[in-house]
Amino acid sequence: QRKNPFSNDDRLAAKPVHTHRGDSTYGRPPEGSQTEQRARDAHSHVGKEVEELCLIIRSTGEVGEDGHVSVTFGQLFETYVTISNKVVGILLRARKHGLVHFEGEMLWQGKDDDVIITLL
């Protein structure tokens, strides 16, 4: 269906129906759309939460012999959970961006309380 039958907007017929893998627009919302703006806003919000997490690690952790600040997951969880319940997700995002390091794929409250999280 090239055109939405519930819309009077003829511009929809001119847009390609599907993008294909490898295309620069594949998996991306249309440029200038509200969806694109919401994605930018969400990315910005998560970035701010990652920054806040790094500040909390810096303020609650201890400086090691290598000069890096470290904190246990249990200590960080107890401190950060009063701010946000997304501590594990934000930690994973921070690790993806090379800001923190910890062992393991996922951290679980109770089981991984002694895992060391290092601010890079």
Short mmCIF file of C-alpha atoms in Angstrom, two decimals:
data_model
loop_
_atom_site.label_atom_id
_atom_site.label_comp_id
_atom_site.label_asym_id
_atom_site.label_seq_id
_atom_site.Cartn_x
_atom_site.Cartn_y
_atom_site.Cartn_z
CA GLN A 1 0.00 0.00 0.00
CA ARG A 2 1.83 3.09 -1.21
CA LYS A 3 -0.65 5.53 0.30
CA ASN A 4 -2.42 5.59 3.64
CA PRO A 5 -6.14 5.39 2.75
CA PHE A 6 -7.03 7.22 5.96
CA SER A 7 -5.00 10.29 5.08
CA ASN A 8 -5.59 13.06 2.58
CA ASP A 9 -1.86 13.73 2.38
CA ASP A 10 -0.62 12.94 -1.15
CA ARG A 11 3.03 13.35 -0.10
CA LEU A 12 2.95 9.82 1.35
CA ALA A 13 2.69 8.29 -2.13
CA ALA A 14 6.03 9.78 -3.15
CA LYS A 15 7.98 8.18 -0.28
CA PRO A 16 9.58 4.78 -0.79
CA VAL A 17 7.66 2.02 0.92
CA HIS A 18 10.60 -0.08 2.13
CA THR A 19 14.26 0.49 2.71
CA HIS A 20 16.74 -2.32 2.39
CA ARG A 21 19.65 -3.43 4.51
CA GLY A 22 22.71 -1.38 3.66
CA ASP A 23 20.66 1.67 2.72
CA SER A 24 21.64 4.73 4.74
CA THR A 25 18.03 5.25 5.88
CA TYR A 26 17.48 1.61 6.89
CA GLY A 27 16.20 1.36 10.48
CA ARG A 28 15.97 5.13 10.88
CA PRO A 29 12.88 7.29 11.21
CA PRO A 30 12.09 9.73 8.39
CA GLU A 31 14.22 12.86 8.57
CA GLY A 32 12.46 15.74 10.32
CA SER A 33 9.74 13.53 11.79
CA GLN A 34 8.51 13.57 15.38
CA THR A 35 9.89 10.06 15.77
CA GLU A 36 13.36 11.30 14.87
CA GLN A 37 13.03 14.13 17.41
CA ARG A 38 11.90 11.71 20.14
CA ALA A 39 14.90 9.49 19.38
CA ARG A 40 17.26 12.48 19.70
CA ASP A 41 15.64 13.49 22.99
CA ALA A 42 15.91 9.94 24.38
CA HIS A 43 19.56 9.70 23.34
CA SER A 44 20.28 13.00 25.08
CA HIS A 45 18.46 11.90 28.24
CA VAL A 46 20.38 8.61 28.46
CA GLY A 47 23.63 10.50 27.90
CA LYS A 48 22.84 12.72 30.88
CA GLU A 49 22.08 9.66 33.03
CA VAL A 50 25.42 8.11 32.05
CA GLU A 51 27.20 11.35 33.03
CA GLU A 52 25.36 11.38 36.37
CA LEU A 53 26.31 7.75 37.01
CA CYS A 54 29.99 8.56 36.37
CA LEU A 55 29.79 11.47 38.82
CA ILE A 56 28.29 9.19 41.46
CA ILE A 57 31.03 6.61 40.92
CA ARG A 58 33.63 9.37 41.24
CA SER A 59 32.08 10.70 44.46
CA THR A 60 31.39 7.36 46.19
CA GLY A 61 34.32 5.30 44.91
CA GLU A 62 37.93 5.11 46.01
CA VAL A 63 41.01 5.94 43.96
CA GLY A 64 43.11 2.84 43.37
CA GLU A 65 46.85 2.46 42.88
CA ASP A 66 46.37 2.81 39.12
CA GLY A 67 44.65 6.19 39.59
CA HIS A 68 41.22 4.94 38.52
CA VAL A 69 38.17 5.32 40.76
CA SER A 70 36.46 2.04 41.67
CA VAL A 71 33.31 1.10 43.56
CA THR A 72 31.53 -2.19 44.21
CA PHE A 73 28.26 -2.85 42.44
CA GLY A 74 26.47 -3.27 45.76
CA GLN A 75 27.60 0.13 47.00
CA LEU A 76 26.77 1.79 43.68
CA PHE A 77 23.37 0.09 43.53
CA GLU A 78 22.41 1.29 47.01
CA THR A 79 23.49 4.85 46.19
CA TYR A 80 22.11 5.10 42.65
CA VAL A 81 18.81 3.25 43.09
CA THR A 82 17.42 6.23 45.02
CA ILE A 83 18.03 8.31 41.88
CA SER A 84 17.04 5.83 39.17
CA ASN A 85 15.92 2.23 38.98
CA LYS A 86 17.81 1.77 35.69
CA VAL A 87 21.29 1.45 37.20
CA VAL A 88 22.20 -1.77 35.37
CA GLY A 89 21.04 -0.49 31.98
CA ILE A 90 22.92 2.77 32.44
CA LEU A 91 26.04 0.83 33.50
CA LEU A 92 25.83 -1.27 30.34
CA ARG A 93 25.51 1.87 28.22
CA ALA A 94 28.48 3.47 30.01
CA ARG A 95 30.56 0.34 29.36
CA LYS A 96 29.55 0.35 25.70
CA HIS A 97 30.94 3.89 25.44
CA GLY A 98 34.17 2.95 27.23
CA LEU A 99 33.51 4.98 30.37
CA VAL A 100 33.45 2.12 32.91
CA HIS A 101 34.75 -1.43 33.18
CA PHE A 102 33.41 -4.44 35.06
CA GLU A 103 33.58 -8.20 34.64
CA GLY A 104 30.64 -10.18 33.31
CA GLU A 105 27.82 -9.63 30.86
CA MET A 106 25.16 -8.55 33.35
CA LEU A 107 25.10 -7.50 36.99
CA TRP A 108 22.51 -8.87 39.40
CA GLN A 109 21.62 -7.34 42.77
CA GLY A 110 22.79 -9.56 45.62
CA LYS A 111 24.74 -12.03 43.47
CA ASP A 112 27.16 -9.45 42.01
CA ASP A 113 27.37 -7.00 44.92
CA ASP A 114 31.16 -7.54 45.19
CA VAL A 115 31.91 -6.92 41.49
CA ILE A 116 34.27 -3.96 41.09
CA ILE A 117 33.19 -1.20 38.70
CA THR A 118 36.07 0.97 37.54
CA LEU A 119 35.67 4.44 36.08
CA LEU A 120 37.98 4.79 33.08
#
